[in-house]
Amino acid sequence: MHIQITDHAAARLTESLNDQPGYFKVFYDTEGCGCNGIIVILLIDEPAALDEQIETNLVPFYVDPKQQLNLEQQMKLDSEPNYASFTLSSDAGVLSSNVRVRDIRAVAAGSSSASDACSLK
């Protein structure tokens, strides 16, 4: 599995780390969303023991093996300068045009940068 990250998306992802250590995890969130689920990018302290690595042109991302069915083998992550979310697409089409970053690292606990993935800001 591979994600090609555009330059603008890479800059925004790097900025989201807020100069703190962390890892990116692609997650298909169905908890409390009132919908069929949404793709989010989690900022985590450490990958889980069973998480699998997704190669990118930036840094490795991780994914729970059970959630790989919601993804494609080759994907692209892009962002727009004036829109807060990312677009995850593949040759088959757009997987999500509203991918948000949710910081669940211990350093973000209680900070205003941690957000609910289902809320639209």
One Martini backbone bead per residue (centre of mass of N, CA, C, O) as a GRO file, in nm:
protein
  121
    1MET     BB    1   0.099   0.034   0.020
    2HIS     BB    2   0.030   0.377  -0.109
    3ILE     BB    3   0.109   0.733  -0.050
    4GLN     BB    4   0.067   1.026  -0.223
    5ILE     BB    5   0.210   1.338  -0.129
    6THR     BB    6   0.166   1.645  -0.145
    7ASP     BB    7   0.318   1.934  -0.073
    8HIS     BB    8   0.084   2.070   0.079
    9ALA     BB    9   0.010   1.828   0.258
   10ALA     BB   10   0.289   1.796   0.390
   11ALA     BB   11   0.294   2.073   0.529
   12ARG     BB   12   0.034   2.029   0.699
   13LEU     BB   13   0.126   1.775   0.849
   14THR     BB   14   0.377   1.893   0.980
   15GLU     BB   15   0.223   2.117   1.132
   16SER     BB   16   0.037   1.919   1.305
   17LEU     BB   17   0.273   1.826   1.501
   18ASN     BB   18   0.386   2.075   1.664
   19ASP     BB   19   0.685   1.982   1.741
   20GLN     BB   20   0.595   1.680   1.786
   21PRO     BB   21   0.582   1.367   1.844
   22GLY     BB   22   0.472   1.130   1.579
   23TYR     BB   23   0.203   0.955   1.413
   24PHE     BB   24   0.043   0.827   1.128
   25LYS     BB   25  -0.315   0.733   1.095
   26VAL     BB   26  -0.532   0.546   0.922
   27PHE     BB   27  -0.892   0.597   0.980
   28TYR     BB   28  -1.209   0.431   1.018
   29ASP     BB   29  -1.471   0.616   1.142
   30THR     BB   30  -1.778   0.506   1.345
   31GLU     BB   31  -1.785   0.674   1.602
   32GLY     BB   32  -2.044   0.894   1.650
   33CYS     BB   33  -2.123   0.992   1.338
   34GLY     BB   34  -2.402   0.919   1.197
   35CYS     BB   35  -2.259   0.725   0.989
   36ASN     BB   36  -2.064   0.515   0.779
   37GLY     BB   37  -1.809   0.683   0.785
   38ILE     BB   38  -1.467   0.807   0.828
   39ILE     BB   39  -1.177   0.949   0.723
   40VAL     BB   40  -0.880   0.963   0.920
   41ILE     BB   41  -0.604   1.135   1.074
   42LEU     BB   42  -0.397   1.016   1.308
   43LEU     BB   43  -0.233   1.125   1.598
   44ILE     BB   44   0.027   0.931   1.740
   45ASP     BB   45   0.258   0.797   1.953
   46GLU     BB   46   0.202   0.485   1.861
   47PRO     BB   47   0.193   0.208   1.715
   48ALA     BB   48   0.041  -0.068   1.697
   49ALA     BB   49   0.130  -0.392   1.693
   50LEU     BB   50  -0.063  -0.452   1.417
   51ASP     BB   51   0.026  -0.238   1.255
   52GLU     BB   52   0.060  -0.115   0.928
   53GLN     BB   53   0.257  -0.006   0.679
   54ILE     BB   54   0.260   0.298   0.487
   55GLU     BB   55   0.378   0.418   0.212
   56THR     BB   56   0.561   0.724   0.149
   57ASN     BB   57   0.701   1.052   0.059
   58LEU     BB   58   0.747   1.109   0.370
   59VAL     BB   59   0.607   0.920   0.594
   60PRO     BB   60   0.499   0.680   0.760
   61PHE     BB   61   0.211   0.506   0.778
   62TYR     BB   62  -0.081   0.373   0.944
   63VAL     BB   63  -0.271   0.053   0.982
   64ASP     BB   64  -0.526  -0.139   1.033
   65PRO     BB   65  -0.578  -0.439   0.886
   66LYS     BB   66  -0.901  -0.426   0.903
   67GLN     BB   67  -0.902  -0.132   0.734
   68GLN     BB   68  -0.798  -0.192   0.436
   69LEU     BB   69  -1.075  -0.224   0.278
   70ASN     BB   70  -1.112   0.108   0.268
   71LEU     BB   71  -0.869   0.084   0.075
   72GLU     BB   72  -0.601   0.133  -0.141
   73GLN     BB   73  -0.298   0.069  -0.283
   74GLN     BB   74  -0.327   0.350  -0.444
   75MET     BB   75  -0.268   0.684  -0.325
   76LYS     BB   76  -0.389   1.028  -0.264
   77LEU     BB   77  -0.277   1.326  -0.090
   78ASP     BB   78  -0.463   1.627  -0.053
   79SER     BB   79  -0.480   1.996  -0.069
   80GLU     BB   80  -0.623   2.305   0.013
   81PRO     BB   81  -0.550   2.625   0.102
   82ASN     BB   82  -0.884   2.700   0.184
   83TYR     BB   83  -0.898   2.403   0.325
   84ALA     BB   84  -0.900   2.196   0.614
   85SER     BB   85  -0.891   1.948   0.436
   86PHE     BB   86  -0.859   1.637   0.281
   87THR     BB   87  -0.775   1.428  -0.007
   88LEU     BB   88  -0.866   1.091  -0.085
   89SER     BB   89  -0.726   0.899  -0.354
   90SER     BB   90  -0.775   0.714  -0.661
   91ASP     BB   91  -0.822   0.561  -0.957
   92ALA     BB   92  -1.131   0.500  -0.865
   93GLY     BB   93  -1.134   0.761  -0.672
   94VAL     BB   94  -1.293   0.914  -0.416
   95LEU     BB   95  -1.281   0.844  -0.075
   96SER     BB   96  -1.219   1.151   0.041
   97SER     BB   97  -1.296   1.517   0.090
   98ASN     BB   98  -1.290   1.500   0.442
   99VAL     BB   99  -1.002   1.487   0.575
  100ARG     BB  100  -0.896   1.467   0.905
  101VAL     BB  101  -0.715   1.577   1.183
  102ARG     BB  102  -0.646   1.378   1.483
  103ASP     BB  103  -0.529   1.442   1.806
  104ILE     BB  104  -0.421   1.159   2.037
  105ARG     BB  105  -0.202   1.250   2.193
  106ALA     BB  106  -0.077   1.314   2.498
  107VAL     BB  107   0.012   1.615   2.427
  108ALA     BB  108  -0.305   1.683   2.339
  109ALA     BB  109  -0.434   1.655   2.595
  110GLY     BB  110  -0.658   1.922   2.642
  111SER     BB  111  -0.630   2.050   2.380
  112SER     BB  112  -0.747   2.240   2.104
  113SER     BB  113  -0.632   2.036   1.874
  114ALA     BB  114  -0.828   1.847   1.965
  115SER     BB  115  -1.069   1.651   1.772
  116ASP     BB  116  -1.358   1.580   1.622
  117ALA     BB  117  -1.397   1.403   1.332
  118CYS     BB  118  -1.715   1.476   1.277
  119SER     BB  119  -1.652   1.761   1.282
  120LEU     BB  120  -1.720   2.071   1.125
  121LYS     BB  121  -1.506   2.365   1.068
   0.00000   0.00000   0.00000
